[in-house]
Coordinates of C-alpha atoms in Angstrom, one line a residue:
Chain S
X1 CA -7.6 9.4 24.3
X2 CA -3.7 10.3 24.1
X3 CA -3.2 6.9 25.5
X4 CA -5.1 4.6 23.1
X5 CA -3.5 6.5 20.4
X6 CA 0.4 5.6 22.0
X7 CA -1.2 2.2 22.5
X8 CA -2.2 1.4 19.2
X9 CA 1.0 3.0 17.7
X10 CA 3.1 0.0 20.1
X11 CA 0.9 -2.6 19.0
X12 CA 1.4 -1.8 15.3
X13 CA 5.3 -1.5 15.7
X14 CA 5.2 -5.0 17.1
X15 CA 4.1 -6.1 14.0
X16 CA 7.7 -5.7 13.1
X17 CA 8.6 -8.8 14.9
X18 CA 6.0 -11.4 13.5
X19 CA 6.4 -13.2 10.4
X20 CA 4.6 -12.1 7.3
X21 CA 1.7 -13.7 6.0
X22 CA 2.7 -12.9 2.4
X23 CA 3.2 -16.1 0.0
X24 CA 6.2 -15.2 -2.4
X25 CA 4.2 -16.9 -5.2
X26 CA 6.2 -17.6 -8.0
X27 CA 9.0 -19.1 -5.7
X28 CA 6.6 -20.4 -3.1
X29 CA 3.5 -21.8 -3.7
X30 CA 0.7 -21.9 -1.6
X31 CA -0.6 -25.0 0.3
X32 CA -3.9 -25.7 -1.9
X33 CA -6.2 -28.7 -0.5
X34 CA -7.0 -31.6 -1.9
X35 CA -10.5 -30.9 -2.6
X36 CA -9.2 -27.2 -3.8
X37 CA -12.0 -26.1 -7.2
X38 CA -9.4 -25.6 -9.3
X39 CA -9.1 -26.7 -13.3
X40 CA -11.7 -29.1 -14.4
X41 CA -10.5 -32.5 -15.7
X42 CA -12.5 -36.1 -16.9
X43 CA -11.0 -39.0 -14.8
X44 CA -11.0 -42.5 -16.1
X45 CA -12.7 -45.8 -13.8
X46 CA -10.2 -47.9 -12.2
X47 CA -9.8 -50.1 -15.7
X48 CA -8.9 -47.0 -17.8
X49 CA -12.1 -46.5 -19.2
X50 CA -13.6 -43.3 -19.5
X51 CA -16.2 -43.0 -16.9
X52 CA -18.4 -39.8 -18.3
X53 CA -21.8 -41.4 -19.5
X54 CA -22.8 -37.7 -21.8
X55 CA -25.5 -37.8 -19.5
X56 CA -25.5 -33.6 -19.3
X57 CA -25.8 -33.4 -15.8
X58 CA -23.2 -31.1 -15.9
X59 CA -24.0 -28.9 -18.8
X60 CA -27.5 -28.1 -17.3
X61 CA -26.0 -27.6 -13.7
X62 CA -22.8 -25.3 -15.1
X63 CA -24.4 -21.1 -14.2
X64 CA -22.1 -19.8 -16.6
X65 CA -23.0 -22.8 -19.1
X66 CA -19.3 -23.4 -20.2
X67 CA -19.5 -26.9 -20.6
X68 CA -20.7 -28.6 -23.8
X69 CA -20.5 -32.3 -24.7
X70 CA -22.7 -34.6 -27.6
X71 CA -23.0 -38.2 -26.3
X72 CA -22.2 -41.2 -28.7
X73 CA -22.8 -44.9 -28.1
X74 CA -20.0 -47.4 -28.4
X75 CA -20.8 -50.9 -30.4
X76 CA -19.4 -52.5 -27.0
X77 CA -23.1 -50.9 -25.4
X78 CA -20.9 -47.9 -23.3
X79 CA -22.4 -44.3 -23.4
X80 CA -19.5 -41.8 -23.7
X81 CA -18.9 -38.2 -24.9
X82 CA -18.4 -37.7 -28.7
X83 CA -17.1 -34.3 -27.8
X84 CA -16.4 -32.8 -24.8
X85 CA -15.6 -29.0 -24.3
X86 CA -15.1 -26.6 -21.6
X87 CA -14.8 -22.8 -22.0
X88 CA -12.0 -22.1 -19.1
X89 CA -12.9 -18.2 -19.9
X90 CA -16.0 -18.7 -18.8
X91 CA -15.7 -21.3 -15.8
X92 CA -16.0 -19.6 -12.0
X93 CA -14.6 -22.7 -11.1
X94 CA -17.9 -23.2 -8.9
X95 CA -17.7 -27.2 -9.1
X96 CA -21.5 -28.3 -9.6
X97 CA -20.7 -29.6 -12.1
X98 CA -18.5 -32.1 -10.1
X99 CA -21.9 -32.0 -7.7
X100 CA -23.9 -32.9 -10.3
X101 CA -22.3 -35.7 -11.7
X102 CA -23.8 -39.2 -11.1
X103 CA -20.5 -41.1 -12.4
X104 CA -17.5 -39.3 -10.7
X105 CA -16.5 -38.3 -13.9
X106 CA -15.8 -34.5 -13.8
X107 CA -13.6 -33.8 -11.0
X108 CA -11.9 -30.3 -10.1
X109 CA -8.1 -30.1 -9.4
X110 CA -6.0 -28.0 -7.0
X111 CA -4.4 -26.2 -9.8
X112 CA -5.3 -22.6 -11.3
X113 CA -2.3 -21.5 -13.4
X114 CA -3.8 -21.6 -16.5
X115 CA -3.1 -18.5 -18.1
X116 CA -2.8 -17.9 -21.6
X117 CA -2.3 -15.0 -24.7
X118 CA -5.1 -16.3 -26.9
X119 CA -8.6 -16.6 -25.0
X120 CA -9.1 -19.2 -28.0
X121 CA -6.9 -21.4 -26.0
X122 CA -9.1 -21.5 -22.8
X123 CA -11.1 -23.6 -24.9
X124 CA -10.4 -27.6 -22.9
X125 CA -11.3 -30.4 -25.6
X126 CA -11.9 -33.8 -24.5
X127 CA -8.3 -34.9 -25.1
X128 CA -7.3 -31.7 -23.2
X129 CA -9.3 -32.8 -19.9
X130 CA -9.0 -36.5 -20.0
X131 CA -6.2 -37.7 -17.4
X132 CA -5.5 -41.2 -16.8
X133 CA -6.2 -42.2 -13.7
X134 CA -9.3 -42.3 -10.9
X135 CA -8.9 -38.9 -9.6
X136 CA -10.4 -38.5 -6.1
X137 CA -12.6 -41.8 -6.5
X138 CA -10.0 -44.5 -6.5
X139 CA -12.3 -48.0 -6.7
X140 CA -15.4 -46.2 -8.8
X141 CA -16.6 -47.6 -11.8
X142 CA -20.4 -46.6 -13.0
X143 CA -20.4 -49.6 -15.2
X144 CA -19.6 -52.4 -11.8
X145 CA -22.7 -50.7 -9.9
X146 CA -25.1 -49.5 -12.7
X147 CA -27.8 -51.7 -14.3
X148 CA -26.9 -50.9 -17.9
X149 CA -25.8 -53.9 -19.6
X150 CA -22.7 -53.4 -21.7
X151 CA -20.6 -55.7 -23.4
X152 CA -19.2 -58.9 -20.7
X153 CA -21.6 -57.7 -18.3
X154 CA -25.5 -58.3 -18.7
X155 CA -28.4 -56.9 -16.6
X156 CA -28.3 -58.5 -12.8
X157 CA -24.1 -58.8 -12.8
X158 CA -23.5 -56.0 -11.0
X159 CA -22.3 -55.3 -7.8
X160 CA -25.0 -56.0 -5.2
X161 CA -27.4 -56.4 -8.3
X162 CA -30.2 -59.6 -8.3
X163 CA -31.1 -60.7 -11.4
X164 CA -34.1 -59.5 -13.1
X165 CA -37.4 -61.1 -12.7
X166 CA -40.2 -60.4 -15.4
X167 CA -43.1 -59.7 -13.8
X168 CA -45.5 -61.9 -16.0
X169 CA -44.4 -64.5 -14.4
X170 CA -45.4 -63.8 -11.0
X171 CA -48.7 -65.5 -11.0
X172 CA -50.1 -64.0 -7.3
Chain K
X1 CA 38.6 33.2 -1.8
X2 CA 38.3 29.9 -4.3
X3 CA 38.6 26.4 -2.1
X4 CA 35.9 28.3 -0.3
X5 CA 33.4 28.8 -3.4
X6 CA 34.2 25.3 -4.3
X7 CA 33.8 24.7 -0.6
X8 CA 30.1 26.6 -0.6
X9 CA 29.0 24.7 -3.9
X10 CA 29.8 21.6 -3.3
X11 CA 27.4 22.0 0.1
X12 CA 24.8 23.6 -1.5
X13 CA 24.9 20.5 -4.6
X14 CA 25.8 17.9 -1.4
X15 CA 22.5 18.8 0.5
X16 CA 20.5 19.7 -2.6
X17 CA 21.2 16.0 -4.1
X18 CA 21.1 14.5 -0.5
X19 CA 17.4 15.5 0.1
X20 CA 15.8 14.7 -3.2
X21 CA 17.3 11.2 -3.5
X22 CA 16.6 10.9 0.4
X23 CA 12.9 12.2 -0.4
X24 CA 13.2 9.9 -3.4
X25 CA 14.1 6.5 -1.3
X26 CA 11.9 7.3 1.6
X27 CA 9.0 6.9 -1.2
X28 CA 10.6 3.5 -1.0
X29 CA 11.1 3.1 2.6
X30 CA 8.0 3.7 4.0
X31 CA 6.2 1.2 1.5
X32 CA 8.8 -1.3 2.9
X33 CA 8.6 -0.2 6.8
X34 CA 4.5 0.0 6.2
X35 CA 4.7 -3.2 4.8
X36 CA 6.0 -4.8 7.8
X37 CA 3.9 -2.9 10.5
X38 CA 1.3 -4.8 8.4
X39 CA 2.7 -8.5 8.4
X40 CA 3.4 -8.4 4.4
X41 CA 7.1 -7.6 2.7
X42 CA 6.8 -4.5 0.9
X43 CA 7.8 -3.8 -2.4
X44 CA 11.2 -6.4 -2.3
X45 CA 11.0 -7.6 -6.7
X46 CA 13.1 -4.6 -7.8
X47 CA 16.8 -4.8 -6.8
X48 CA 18.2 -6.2 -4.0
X49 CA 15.5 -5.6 -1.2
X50 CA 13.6 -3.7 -3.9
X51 CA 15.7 -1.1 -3.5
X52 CA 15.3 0.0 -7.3
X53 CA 11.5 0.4 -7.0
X54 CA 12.8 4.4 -6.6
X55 CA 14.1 4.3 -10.3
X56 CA 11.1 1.8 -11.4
X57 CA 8.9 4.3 -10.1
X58 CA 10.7 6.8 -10.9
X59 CA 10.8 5.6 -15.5
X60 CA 7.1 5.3 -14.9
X61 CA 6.6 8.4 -13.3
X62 CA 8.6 9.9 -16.4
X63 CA 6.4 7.7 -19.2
X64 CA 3.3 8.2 -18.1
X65 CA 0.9 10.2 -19.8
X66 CA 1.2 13.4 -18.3
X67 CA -2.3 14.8 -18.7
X68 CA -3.8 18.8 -18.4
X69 CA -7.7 18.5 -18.5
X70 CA -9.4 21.1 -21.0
X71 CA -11.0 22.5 -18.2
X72 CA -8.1 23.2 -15.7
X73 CA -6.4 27.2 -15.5
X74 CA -3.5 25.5 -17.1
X75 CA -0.5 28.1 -16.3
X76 CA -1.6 27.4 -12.4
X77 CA -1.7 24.1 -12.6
X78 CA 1.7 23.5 -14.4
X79 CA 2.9 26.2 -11.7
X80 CA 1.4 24.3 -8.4
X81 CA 3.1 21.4 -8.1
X82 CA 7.0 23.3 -8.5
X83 CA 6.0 25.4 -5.6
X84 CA 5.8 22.6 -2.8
X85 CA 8.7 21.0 -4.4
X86 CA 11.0 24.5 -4.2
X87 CA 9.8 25.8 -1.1
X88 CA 11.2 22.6 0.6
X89 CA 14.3 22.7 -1.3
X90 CA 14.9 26.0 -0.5
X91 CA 13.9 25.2 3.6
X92 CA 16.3 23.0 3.5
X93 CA 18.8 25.7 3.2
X94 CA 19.1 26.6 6.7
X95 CA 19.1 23.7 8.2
X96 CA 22.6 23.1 10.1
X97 CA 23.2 19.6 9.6
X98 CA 26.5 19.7 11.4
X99 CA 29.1 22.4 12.3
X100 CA 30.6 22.1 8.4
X101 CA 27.7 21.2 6.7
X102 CA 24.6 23.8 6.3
X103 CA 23.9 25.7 3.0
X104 CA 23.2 29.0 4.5
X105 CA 23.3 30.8 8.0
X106 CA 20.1 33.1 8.3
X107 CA 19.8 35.1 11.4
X108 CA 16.1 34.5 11.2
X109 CA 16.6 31.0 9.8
X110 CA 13.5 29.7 12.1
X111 CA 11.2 32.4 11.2
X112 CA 12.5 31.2 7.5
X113 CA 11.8 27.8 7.6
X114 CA 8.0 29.0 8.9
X115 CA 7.9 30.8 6.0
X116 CA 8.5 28.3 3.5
X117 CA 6.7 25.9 4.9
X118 CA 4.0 27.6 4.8
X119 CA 3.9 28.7 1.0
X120 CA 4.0 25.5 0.1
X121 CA 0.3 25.0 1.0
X122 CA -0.1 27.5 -1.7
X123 CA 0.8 24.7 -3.9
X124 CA -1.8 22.7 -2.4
X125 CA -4.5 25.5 -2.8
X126 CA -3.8 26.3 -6.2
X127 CA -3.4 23.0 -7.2
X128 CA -7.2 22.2 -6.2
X129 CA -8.2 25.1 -7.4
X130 CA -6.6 25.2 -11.0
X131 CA -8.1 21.7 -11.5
X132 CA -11.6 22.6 -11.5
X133 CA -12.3 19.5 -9.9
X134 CA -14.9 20.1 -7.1
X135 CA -12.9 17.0 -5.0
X136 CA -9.7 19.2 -6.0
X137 CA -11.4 22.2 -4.6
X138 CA -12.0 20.5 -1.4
X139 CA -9.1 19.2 -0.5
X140 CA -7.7 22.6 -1.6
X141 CA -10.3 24.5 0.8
X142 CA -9.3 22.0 3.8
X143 CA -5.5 22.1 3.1
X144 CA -6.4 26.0 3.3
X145 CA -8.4 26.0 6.8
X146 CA -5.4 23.3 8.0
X147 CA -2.9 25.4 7.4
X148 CA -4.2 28.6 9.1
X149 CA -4.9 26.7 11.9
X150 CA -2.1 25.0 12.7
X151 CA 0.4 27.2 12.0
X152 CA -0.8 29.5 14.4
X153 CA 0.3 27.2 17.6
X154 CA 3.0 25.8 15.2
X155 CA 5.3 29.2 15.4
X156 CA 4.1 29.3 19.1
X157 CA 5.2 26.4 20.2
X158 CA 8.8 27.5 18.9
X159 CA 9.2 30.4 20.9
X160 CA 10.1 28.6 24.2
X161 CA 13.0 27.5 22.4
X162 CA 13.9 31.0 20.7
X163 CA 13.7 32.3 24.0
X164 CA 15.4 29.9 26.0
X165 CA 18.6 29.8 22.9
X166 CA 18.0 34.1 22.6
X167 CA 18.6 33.6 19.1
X168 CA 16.2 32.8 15.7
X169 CA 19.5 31.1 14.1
X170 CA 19.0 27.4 13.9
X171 CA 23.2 27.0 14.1
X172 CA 23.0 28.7 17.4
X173 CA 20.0 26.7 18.4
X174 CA 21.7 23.8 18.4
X175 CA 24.8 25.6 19.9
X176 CA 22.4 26.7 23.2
X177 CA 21.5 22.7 22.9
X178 CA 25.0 21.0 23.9
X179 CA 24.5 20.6 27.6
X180 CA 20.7 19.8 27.8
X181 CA 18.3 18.8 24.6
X182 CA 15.6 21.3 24.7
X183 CA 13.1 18.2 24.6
X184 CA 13.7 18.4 28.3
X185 CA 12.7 21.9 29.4
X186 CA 10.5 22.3 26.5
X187 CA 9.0 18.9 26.3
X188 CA 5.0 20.5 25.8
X189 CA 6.6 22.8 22.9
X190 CA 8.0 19.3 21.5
X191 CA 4.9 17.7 21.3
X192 CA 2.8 20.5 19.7
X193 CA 5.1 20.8 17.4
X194 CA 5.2 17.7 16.2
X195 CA 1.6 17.3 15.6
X196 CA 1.6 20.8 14.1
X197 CA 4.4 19.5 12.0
X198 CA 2.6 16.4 10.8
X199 CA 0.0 18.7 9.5
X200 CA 2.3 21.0 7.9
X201 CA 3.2 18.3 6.0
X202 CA -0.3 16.8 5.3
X203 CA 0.5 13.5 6.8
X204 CA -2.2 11.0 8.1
X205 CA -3.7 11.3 10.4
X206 CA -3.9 15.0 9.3
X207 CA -3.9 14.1 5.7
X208 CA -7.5 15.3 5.1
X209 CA -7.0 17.6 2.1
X210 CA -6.2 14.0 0.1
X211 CA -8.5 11.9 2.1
X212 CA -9.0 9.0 -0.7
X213 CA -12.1 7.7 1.4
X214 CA -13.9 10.6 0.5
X215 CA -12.0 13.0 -1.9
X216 CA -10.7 10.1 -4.5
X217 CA -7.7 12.0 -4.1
X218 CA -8.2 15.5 -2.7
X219 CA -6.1 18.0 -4.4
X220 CA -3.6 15.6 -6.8
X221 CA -7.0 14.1 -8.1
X222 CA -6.4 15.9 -11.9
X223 CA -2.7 15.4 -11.7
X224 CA -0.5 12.7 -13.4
X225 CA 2.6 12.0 -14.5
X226 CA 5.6 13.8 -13.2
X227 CA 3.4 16.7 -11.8
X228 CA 2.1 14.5 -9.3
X229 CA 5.5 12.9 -8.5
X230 CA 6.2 16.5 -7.9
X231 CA 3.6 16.7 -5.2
X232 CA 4.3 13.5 -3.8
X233 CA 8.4 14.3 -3.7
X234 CA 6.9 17.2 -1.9
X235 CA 5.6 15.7 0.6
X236 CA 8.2 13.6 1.2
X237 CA 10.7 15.8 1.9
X238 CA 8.3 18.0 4.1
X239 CA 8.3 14.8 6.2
X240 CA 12.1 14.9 5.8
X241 CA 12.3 18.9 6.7
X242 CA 10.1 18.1 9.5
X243 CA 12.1 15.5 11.1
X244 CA 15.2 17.5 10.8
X245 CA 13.8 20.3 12.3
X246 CA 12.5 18.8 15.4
X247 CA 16.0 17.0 15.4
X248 CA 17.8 20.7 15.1
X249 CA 15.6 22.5 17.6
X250 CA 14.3 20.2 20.1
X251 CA 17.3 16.7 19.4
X252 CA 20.3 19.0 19.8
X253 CA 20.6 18.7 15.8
X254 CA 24.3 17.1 15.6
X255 CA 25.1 16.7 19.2
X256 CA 25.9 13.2 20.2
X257 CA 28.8 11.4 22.1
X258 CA 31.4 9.0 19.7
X259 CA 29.9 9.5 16.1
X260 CA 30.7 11.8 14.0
X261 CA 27.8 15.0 14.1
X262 CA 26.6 14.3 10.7
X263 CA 26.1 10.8 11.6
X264 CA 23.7 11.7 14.8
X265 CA 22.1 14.1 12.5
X266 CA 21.1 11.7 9.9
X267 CA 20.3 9.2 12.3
X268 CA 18.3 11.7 15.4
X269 CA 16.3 12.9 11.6
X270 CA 15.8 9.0 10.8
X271 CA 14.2 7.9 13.6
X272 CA 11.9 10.5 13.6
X273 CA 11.2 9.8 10.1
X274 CA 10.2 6.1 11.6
X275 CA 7.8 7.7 13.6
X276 CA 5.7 9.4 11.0
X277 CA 5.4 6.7 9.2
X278 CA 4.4 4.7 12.0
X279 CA 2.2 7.1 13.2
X280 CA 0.3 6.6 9.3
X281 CA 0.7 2.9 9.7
X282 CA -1.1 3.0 13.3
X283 CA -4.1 6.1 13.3
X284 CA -6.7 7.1 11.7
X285 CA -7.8 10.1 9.8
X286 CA -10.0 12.7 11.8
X287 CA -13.3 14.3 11.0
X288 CA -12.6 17.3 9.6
X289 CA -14.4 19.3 12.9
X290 CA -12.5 17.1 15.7
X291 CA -9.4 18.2 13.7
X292 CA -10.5 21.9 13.6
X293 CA -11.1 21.6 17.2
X294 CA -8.3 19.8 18.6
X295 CA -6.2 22.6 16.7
X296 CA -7.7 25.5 18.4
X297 CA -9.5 24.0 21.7
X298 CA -6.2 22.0 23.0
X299 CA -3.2 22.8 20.8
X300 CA -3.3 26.4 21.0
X301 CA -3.7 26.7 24.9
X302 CA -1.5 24.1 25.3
X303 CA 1.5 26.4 23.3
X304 CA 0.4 29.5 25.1
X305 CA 0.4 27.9 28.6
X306 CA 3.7 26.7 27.3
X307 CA 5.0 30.1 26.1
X308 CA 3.7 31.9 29.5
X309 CA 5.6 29.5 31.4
X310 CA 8.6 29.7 29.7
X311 CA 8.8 33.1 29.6
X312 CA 7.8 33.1 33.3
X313 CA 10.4 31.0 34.3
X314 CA 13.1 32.6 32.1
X315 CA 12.5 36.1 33.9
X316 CA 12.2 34.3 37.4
X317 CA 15.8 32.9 37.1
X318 CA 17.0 36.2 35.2

């Protein structure tokens, strides 16, 4: 017994030679990876346009229901968000949202230092999450693989897409 | 007749201001050395190395709200906390910390220091009583039970040095102690008294009468503000009294080759200091019957055997 306890006391005074494990955070940050679920953001397809469709995916998958968005249509035939909010005091940061998404839209970030003095500031508007690139999805755009026709690009001229037949004219 | 009052006064305001800021920084150092014996930096924000966490402590201590519940016997519990801190103070007294420096020179400095130590779990009792907290009360009760314990093998374990010096005065303790340190022939006296010691001063692992796990915290739970700093400078300079007493009775106090005798003094009381708080960085805390047992089952034969044999071999040789 007297010699486990003298044992453990040595291997706990060793401890004084190893490094610490402690981050200094302010001065040192932490190694975060790139997939880290940190704050939300909207990326934009390869050709700068906004790639969320409004489709709600998002909004019905969020638990803590933070995100809200009202879709609009664009005279060019695009779906996008008229609006496009998320309530950061409410976010767990749990990313099915980003799960959820069918156009690589919403994305999470390796960032979390978003602190503030008013909680009515941890309100994100659309302008507040747009950024400008692709995020994580570098050659994504829904519009090049999706059958929606939209301005400059009609059903059957997308990617891997043949064009459309009409049945009633398949006399078998 | 007056250099020597200035003389006595400026040693009795030396070691009184010594110990408290000593008791005051090791509140410090142990967070620090824990810290490391745990692969994390202690507090280092305040000060160069953190050293000012003491004073940051220290304004917070002083602001905080220092609250008396309704319910508590309130002259007791304003009383309880002073005790431990004045019985140590007052300890300190006889301890020679080198052949200039010692407050006062008791012919039955040893049986003093006992003494005092031992009041100060009166703190600890009234404390948990006056709170009328029934987790006070318990850690009250077990400081209580603790106490009666281990004193018994704690003043036991001493006599192989009183016998072997002929003398109760701690200065001529650490006279007898020139040639040979009396860890040597009284190495089993040493150890019992050092575990006695670290439940004197209610350290883990013998820090059951403030077992958070299961008391929140035992009998400081009502206490705040600079009351409970009171208990907690308390207890750090029991660990400091502790140290220097196992330095003056078993170390040969300021005996040392080169340095100067206050310098081995401080530094002999130091590295014992290390060790208690590696000992709470390393073990844990008892149940409360393996302690009860170990006290009376193994400690107290162990100082008898160690008194009969002294004695024994004293008389043989005599």
């Amino acid at each position: 017994m007297i010699a486990s306890q003298i044992r453990s006391m040595w291997l706990v005074f060793k401890h004084l030679f190893r490094r610490n494990v402690t981050v200094q955070y302010p001065e040192e940050k932490p190694y975060l990876a790139p997939r880290y679920r940190g704050r939300i953001i909207l990326s934009r397809d390869p050709n700068g346009d906004e790639r969320c469709v409004a489709c709600n995916l998002c909004a019905v998958a969020c638990p803590p229901d933070c995100i809200s968005l009202q879709k609009t249509e664009d005279p060019d035939g695009r779906w996008r968000p008229e609006y496009f909010r998320i309530n950061f005091s409410r976010c767990i940061m749990c990313g099915l949202c980003e799960d959820a998404c069918p156009t690589y839209a919403i994305q999470l970030t390796p960032d979390f230092e978003m602190c503030e003095y008013d909680r009515q500031n941890m309100v994100y508007e659309k302008e507040d999450l747009l950024i400008d690139g692709p995020g994580k999805y570098h050659d994504y755009s829904f519009y090049q693989v999706a059958g929606k026709a939209i301005k400059g690009k009609d059903k059957g001229q997308a990617n891997n897409e043949a064009e459309p037949i009409n049945v009633k004219s398949l006399n078998l | 007749m007056n250099t020597s009052i200035w003389i006595t006064l400026l040693n009795i305001f030396g070691v009184l201001i010594a110990t408290v800021l000593l008791a005051a920084i090791l509140t410090w150092g142990e967070r620090r050395l824990l810290g490391f014996w745990q692969d994390r930096p202690g507090p280092n924000r305040v000060g160069p190395f953190g050293t000012l966490q003491v004073i940051a402590d220290m304004i917070k201590l002083f602001f905080k709200e220092d609250f008396t519940p309704r319910f508590a016997d309130i002259p007791v519990f304003v009383l309880a906390p002073t005790v431990v801190m004045a019985t140590m103070l007052i300890a300190f007294a006889v301890v020679p910390m080198s052949p200039s420096i010692g407050v006062a020179d008791l012919n039955i400095g040893l049986l003093f220091v006992l003494a005092m130590s031992s009041i100060a779990v009166y703190s600890i009792i009234l404390g948990g009583y006056a709170s009328n907290n029934k987790y006070a009360l318990l850690g009250g009760l077990r400081a209580a039970a603790q106490t009666v314990s281990y004193e018994v093998f704690m003043g036991l374990s001493l006599m192989g040095v009183v016998m072997m010096s002929g003398s109760f005065n701690l200065r001529d303790i650490v006279i007898a102690q020139a040639d040979t340190w009396f860890i040597v022939p009284q190495f089993l006296g040493f150890i019992v008294f050092f575990i006695a010691g670290i439940a004197e001063s209610r350290r883990t692992p013998f820090d059951l009468p403030e077992a958070e796990h299961e008391l929140t915290a035992g009998f400081h739970t009502e206490y705040s503000g600079m009351k409970f700093g009171m208990f907690f400078v308390g207890e750090y300079l029991a660990v400091i009294l502790i140290a220097a007493l196992i330095t003056t009775l078993f170390l040969g106090g300021w005996h040392g080759p080169l340095l100067p005798p206050i310098i081995w003094f401080c530094l002999k009381t130091a590295f014992l200091v290390a060790i208690f708080i590696l000992l709470r960085a390393a073990l844990p805390r008892p149940r409360y019957d393996q302690l009860m047992k170990f006290g009376w089952k193994v400690m107290l034969p162990l100082s008898l055997v160690n008194l009969l044999a002294t004695a024994g071999i004293l008389l043989w040789i005599a």
